[in-house]
CSV table of C-alpha atoms in Angstrom, one decimal:
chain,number,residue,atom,x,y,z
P,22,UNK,CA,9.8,-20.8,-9.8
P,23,UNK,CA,7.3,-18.7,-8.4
P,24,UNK,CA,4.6,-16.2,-9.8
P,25,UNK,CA,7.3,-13.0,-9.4
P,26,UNK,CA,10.6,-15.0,-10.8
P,27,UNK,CA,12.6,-11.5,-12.0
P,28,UNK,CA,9.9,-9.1,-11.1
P,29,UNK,CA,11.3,-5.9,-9.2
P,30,UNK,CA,8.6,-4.7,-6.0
P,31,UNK,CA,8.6,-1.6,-4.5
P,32,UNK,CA,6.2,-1.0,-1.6
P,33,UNK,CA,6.1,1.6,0.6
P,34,UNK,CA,5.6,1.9,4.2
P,35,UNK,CA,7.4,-1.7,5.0
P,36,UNK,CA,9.1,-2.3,7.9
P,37,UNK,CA,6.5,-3.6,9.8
P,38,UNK,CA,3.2,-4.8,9.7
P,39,UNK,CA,1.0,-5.1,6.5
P,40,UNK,CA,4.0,-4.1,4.4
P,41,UNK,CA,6.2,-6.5,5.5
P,42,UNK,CA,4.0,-8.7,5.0
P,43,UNK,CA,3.9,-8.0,1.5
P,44,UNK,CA,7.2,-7.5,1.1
P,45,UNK,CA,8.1,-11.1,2.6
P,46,UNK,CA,5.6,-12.9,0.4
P,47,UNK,CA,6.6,-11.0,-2.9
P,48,UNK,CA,10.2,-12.2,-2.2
P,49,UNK,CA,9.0,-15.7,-1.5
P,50,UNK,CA,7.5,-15.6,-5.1
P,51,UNK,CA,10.5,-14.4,-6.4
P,52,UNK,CA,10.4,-11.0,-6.7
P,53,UNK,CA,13.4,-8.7,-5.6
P,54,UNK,CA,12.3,-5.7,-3.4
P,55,UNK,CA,12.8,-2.0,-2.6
P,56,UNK,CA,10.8,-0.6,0.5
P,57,UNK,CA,10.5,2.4,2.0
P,58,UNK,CA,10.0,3.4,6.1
P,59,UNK,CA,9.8,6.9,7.5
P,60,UNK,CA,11.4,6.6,10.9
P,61,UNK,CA,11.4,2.6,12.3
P,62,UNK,CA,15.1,2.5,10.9
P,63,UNK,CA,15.8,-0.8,13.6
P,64,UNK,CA,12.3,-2.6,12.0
P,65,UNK,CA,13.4,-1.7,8.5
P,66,UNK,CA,17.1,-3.6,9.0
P,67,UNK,CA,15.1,-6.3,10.5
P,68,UNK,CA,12.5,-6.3,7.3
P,69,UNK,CA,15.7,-6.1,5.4
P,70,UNK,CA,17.7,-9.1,6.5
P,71,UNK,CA,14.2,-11.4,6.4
P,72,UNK,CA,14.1,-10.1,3.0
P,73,UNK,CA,17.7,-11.3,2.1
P,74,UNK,CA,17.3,-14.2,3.8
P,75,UNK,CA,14.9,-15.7,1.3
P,76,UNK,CA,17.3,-15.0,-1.5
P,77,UNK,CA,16.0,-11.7,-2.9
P,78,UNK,CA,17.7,-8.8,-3.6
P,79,UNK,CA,16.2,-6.0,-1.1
P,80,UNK,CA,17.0,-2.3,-0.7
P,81,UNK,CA,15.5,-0.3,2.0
P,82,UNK,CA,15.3,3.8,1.5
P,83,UNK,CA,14.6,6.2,4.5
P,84,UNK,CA,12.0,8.7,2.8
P,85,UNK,CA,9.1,10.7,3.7
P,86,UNK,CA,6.2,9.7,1.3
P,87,UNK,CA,4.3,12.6,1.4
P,88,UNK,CA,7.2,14.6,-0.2
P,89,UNK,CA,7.3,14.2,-3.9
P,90,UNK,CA,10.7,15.3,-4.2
P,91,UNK,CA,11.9,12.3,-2.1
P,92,UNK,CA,9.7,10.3,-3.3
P,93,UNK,CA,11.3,10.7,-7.2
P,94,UNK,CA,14.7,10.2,-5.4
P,95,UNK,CA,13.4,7.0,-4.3
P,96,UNK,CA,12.1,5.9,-7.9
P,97,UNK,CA,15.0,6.7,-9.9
P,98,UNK,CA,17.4,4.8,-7.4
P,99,UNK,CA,15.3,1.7,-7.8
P,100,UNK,CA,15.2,1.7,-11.7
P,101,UNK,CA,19.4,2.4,-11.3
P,102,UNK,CA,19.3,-0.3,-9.0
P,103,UNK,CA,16.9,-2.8,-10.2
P,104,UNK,CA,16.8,-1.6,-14.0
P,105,UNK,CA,13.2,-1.6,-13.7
P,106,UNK,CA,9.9,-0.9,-11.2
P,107,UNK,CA,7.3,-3.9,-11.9
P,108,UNK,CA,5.2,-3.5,-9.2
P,109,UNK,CA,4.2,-0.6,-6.7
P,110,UNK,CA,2.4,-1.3,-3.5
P,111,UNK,CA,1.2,2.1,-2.5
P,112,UNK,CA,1.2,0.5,1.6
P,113,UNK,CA,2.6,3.6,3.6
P,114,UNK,CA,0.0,5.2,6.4
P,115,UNK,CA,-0.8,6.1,9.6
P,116,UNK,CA,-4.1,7.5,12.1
P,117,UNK,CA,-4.5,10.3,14.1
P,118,UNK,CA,-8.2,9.1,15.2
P,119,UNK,CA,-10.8,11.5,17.5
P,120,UNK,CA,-14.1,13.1,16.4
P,121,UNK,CA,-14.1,15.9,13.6
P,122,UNK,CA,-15.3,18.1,16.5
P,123,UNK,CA,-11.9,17.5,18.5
P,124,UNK,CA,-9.5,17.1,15.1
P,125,UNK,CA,-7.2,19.4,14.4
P,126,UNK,CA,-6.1,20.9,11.4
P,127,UNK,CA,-2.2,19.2,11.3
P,128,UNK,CA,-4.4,16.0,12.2
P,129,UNK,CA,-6.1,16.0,9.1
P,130,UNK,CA,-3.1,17.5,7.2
P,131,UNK,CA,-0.6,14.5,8.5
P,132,UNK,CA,-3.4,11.8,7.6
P,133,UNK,CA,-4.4,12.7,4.2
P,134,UNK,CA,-0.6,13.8,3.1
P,135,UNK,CA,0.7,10.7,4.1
P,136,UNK,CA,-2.1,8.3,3.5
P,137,UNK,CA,-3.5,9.7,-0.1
P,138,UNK,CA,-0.7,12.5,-1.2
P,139,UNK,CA,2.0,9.6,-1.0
P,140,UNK,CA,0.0,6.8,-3.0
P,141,UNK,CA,-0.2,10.1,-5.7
P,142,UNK,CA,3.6,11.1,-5.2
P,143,UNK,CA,4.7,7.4,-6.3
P,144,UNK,CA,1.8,6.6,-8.3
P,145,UNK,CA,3.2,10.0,-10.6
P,146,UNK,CA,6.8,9.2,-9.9
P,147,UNK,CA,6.7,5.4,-11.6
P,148,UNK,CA,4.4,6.4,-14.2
P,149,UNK,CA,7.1,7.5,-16.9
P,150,UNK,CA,9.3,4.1,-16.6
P,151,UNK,CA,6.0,1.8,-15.9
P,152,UNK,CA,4.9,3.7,-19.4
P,153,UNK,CA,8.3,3.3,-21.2
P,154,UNK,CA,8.6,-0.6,-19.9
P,155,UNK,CA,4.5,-1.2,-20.9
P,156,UNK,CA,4.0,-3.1,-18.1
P,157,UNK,CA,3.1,-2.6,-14.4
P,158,UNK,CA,1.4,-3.6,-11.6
P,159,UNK,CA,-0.1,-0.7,-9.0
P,160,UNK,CA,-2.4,-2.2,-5.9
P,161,UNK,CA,-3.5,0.4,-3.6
P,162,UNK,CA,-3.7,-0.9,0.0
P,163,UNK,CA,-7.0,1.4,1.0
P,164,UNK,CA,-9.5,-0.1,4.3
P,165,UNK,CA,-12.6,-0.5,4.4
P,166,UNK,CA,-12.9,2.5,6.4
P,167,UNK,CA,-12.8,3.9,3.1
P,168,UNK,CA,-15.7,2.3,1.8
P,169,UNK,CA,-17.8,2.5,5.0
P,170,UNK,CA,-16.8,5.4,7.0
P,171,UNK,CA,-15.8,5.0,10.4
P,172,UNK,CA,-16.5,7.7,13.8
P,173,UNK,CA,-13.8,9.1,14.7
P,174,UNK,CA,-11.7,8.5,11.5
P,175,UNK,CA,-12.7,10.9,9.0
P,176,UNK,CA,-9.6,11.9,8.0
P,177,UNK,CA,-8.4,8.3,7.3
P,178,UNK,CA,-12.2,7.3,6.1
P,179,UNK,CA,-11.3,9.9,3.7
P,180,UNK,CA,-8.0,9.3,2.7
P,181,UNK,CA,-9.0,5.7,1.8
P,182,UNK,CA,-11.7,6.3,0.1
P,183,UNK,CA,-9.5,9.3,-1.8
P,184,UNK,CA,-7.8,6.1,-2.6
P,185,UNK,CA,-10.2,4.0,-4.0
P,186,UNK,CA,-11.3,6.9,-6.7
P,187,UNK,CA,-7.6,7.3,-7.3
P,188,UNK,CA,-7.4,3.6,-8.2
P,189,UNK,CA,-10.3,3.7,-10.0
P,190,UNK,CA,-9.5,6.6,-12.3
P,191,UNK,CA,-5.8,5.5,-12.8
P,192,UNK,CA,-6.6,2.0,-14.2
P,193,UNK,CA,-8.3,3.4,-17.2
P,194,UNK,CA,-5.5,6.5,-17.8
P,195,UNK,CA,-2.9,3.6,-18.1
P,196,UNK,CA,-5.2,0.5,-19.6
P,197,UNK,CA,-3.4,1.1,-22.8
P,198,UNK,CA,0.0,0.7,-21.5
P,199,UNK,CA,-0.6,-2.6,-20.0
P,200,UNK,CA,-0.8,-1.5,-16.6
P,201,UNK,CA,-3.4,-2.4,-14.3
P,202,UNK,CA,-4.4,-0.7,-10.9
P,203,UNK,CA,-6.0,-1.9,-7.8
P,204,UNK,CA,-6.8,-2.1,-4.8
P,205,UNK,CA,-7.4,-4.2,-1.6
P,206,UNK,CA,-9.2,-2.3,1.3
P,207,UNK,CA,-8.5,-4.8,4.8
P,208,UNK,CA,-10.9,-4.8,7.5
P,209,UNK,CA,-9.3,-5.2,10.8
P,210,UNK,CA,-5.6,-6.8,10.3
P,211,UNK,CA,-3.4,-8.0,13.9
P,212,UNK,CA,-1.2,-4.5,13.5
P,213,UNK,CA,-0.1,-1.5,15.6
P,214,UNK,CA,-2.5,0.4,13.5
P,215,UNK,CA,-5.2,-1.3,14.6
P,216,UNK,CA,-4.1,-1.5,18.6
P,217,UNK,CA,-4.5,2.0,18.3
P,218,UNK,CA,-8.2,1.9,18.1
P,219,UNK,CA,-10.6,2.4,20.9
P,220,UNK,CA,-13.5,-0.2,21.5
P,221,UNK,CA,-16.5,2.1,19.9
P,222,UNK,CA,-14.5,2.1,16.8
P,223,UNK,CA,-13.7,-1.4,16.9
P,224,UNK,CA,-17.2,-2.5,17.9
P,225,UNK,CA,-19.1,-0.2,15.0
P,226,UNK,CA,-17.1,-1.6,12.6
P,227,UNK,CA,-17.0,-5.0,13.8
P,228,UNK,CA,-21.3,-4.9,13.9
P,229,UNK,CA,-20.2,-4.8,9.7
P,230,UNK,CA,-18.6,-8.2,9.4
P,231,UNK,CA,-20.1,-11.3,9.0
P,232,UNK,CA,-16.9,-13.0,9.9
P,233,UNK,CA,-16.1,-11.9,13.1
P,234,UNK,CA,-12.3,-12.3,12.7
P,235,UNK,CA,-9.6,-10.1,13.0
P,236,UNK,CA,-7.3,-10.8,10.2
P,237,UNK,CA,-3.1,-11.3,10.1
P,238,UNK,CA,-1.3,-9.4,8.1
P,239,UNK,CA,0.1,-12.3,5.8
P,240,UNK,CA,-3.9,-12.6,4.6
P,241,UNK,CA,-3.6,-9.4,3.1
P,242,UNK,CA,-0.7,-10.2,1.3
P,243,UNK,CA,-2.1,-12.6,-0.4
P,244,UNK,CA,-4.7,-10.5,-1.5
P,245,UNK,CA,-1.8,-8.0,-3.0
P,246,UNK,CA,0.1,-11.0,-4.3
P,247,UNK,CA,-3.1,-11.7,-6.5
P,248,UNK,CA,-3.1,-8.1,-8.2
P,249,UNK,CA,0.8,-8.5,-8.1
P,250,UNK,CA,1.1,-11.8,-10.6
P,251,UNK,CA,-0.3,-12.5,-13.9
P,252,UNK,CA,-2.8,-14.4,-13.1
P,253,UNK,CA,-4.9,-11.0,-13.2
P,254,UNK,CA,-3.5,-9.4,-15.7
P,255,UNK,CA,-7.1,-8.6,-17.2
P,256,UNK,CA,-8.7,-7.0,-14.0
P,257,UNK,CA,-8.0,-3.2,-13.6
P,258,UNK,CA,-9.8,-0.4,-11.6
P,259,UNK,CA,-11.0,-3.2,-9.1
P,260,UNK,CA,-11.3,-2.8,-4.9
P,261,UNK,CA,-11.6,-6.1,-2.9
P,262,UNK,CA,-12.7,-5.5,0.7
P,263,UNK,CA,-13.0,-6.6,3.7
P,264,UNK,CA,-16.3,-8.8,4.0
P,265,UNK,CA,-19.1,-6.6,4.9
P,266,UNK,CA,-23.0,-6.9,5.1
């Protein structure tokens, strides 16, 4: 049996990278899953069949995160579904990188809706059954970005770090209800995220690591398994980053 035997998962944002990552590992443990993609409907079916493969029972919902309306939808068909919602992996995000100077408005707008709005839409939308069930498990995927600051990624420096307080604040509004938040805030992780950056950002923030190492996205999973299983059931309102001087 592993750490998850009968736990229901949802994660957003996992049809790819970091989040299928998660969502693979999680089903390993046992745990059955719900995730959520935006557009990448081929690399959802793909995530979907891995999923099943391992002998979990996996749903996959088309829904824009940063819309709380669809974000509800998406709740109350996992808890018809599944009963209940264990654990939520708040995963889903994306960049729109360049200097504030050169940032638009709808760049900042897209960024912080789906990076930080979305982690709030679900956060609110599982509260009630999380509440009624008193027991959950909420793990923020931030970046160290978030901690650090980055040029050329202050809206996504933001959004993370919007994150972080989120997580921190959250943990002790639902301490009594058995549920503990965290978060996990990756360095650089092998995704298309991360291809996306150009060498200035890559080299500041590689100056910050001790380790110079870029990391896969099955590391990072681990790190959300941790929160995920009850072996931390007594750590709330916790961030563990990427290693940084």
């Amino acid at each position: 049996m592993g750490w998850l035997e009968d736990r229901k998962a949802l994660i957003t944002g996992a049809s790819r990278g970091i989040g299928k990552a998660i969502a693979l590992l999680l089903a390993d443990e046992g745990a059955d899953i719900a995730f959520t993609y935006r557009s990448a409907s081929a690399a959802a079916d793909e995530t979907l069949k891995a999923i099943q493969a391992k002998g979990a029972r996996a749903i996959a919902y088309q829904s824009d995160a940063k819309d709380l309306a669809s974000t509800e939808k998406v709740v109350n068909a996992v808890v018809a579904e599944f009963g209940r919602i264990d654990i939520l992996v708040n995963n889903a995000g994306i960049t729109r990188d360049r200097l504030l100077v050169r940032m638009t408005e709808q760049d900042w707008d897209e960024v912080i809706d789906t990076n930080l709005k979305s982690a709030y839409n679900f956060c609110k939308a599982v509260w009630r059954p999380m509440v009624s069930q008193r027991r959950g498990k909420i793990i923020n995927v931030a970046s160290i970005s978030g901690v650090v600051g980055n040029p050329g990624q202050t809206n996504y420096s933001a959004a993370k770090s919007g994150m972080i307080g989120l997580t921190k604040t959250l943990a002790k509004e639902l301490a009594s209800r058995n549920i503990q938040v965290n978060a996990v805030a990756p360095g650089f992780v092998a995704t298309e995220m991360v291809e996306q950056l150009d060498v200035s950002q890559v080299s500041t923030l590689s100056a910050l690591f001790p380790i110079k190492l870029i990391a896969q996205p099955e590391e990072i999973a681990e790190l959300v398994l941790f929160f995920a299983s009850p072996v931390s059931d007594y750590i709330t309102g916790q961030v563990l980053p990427g290693m940084y001087d």
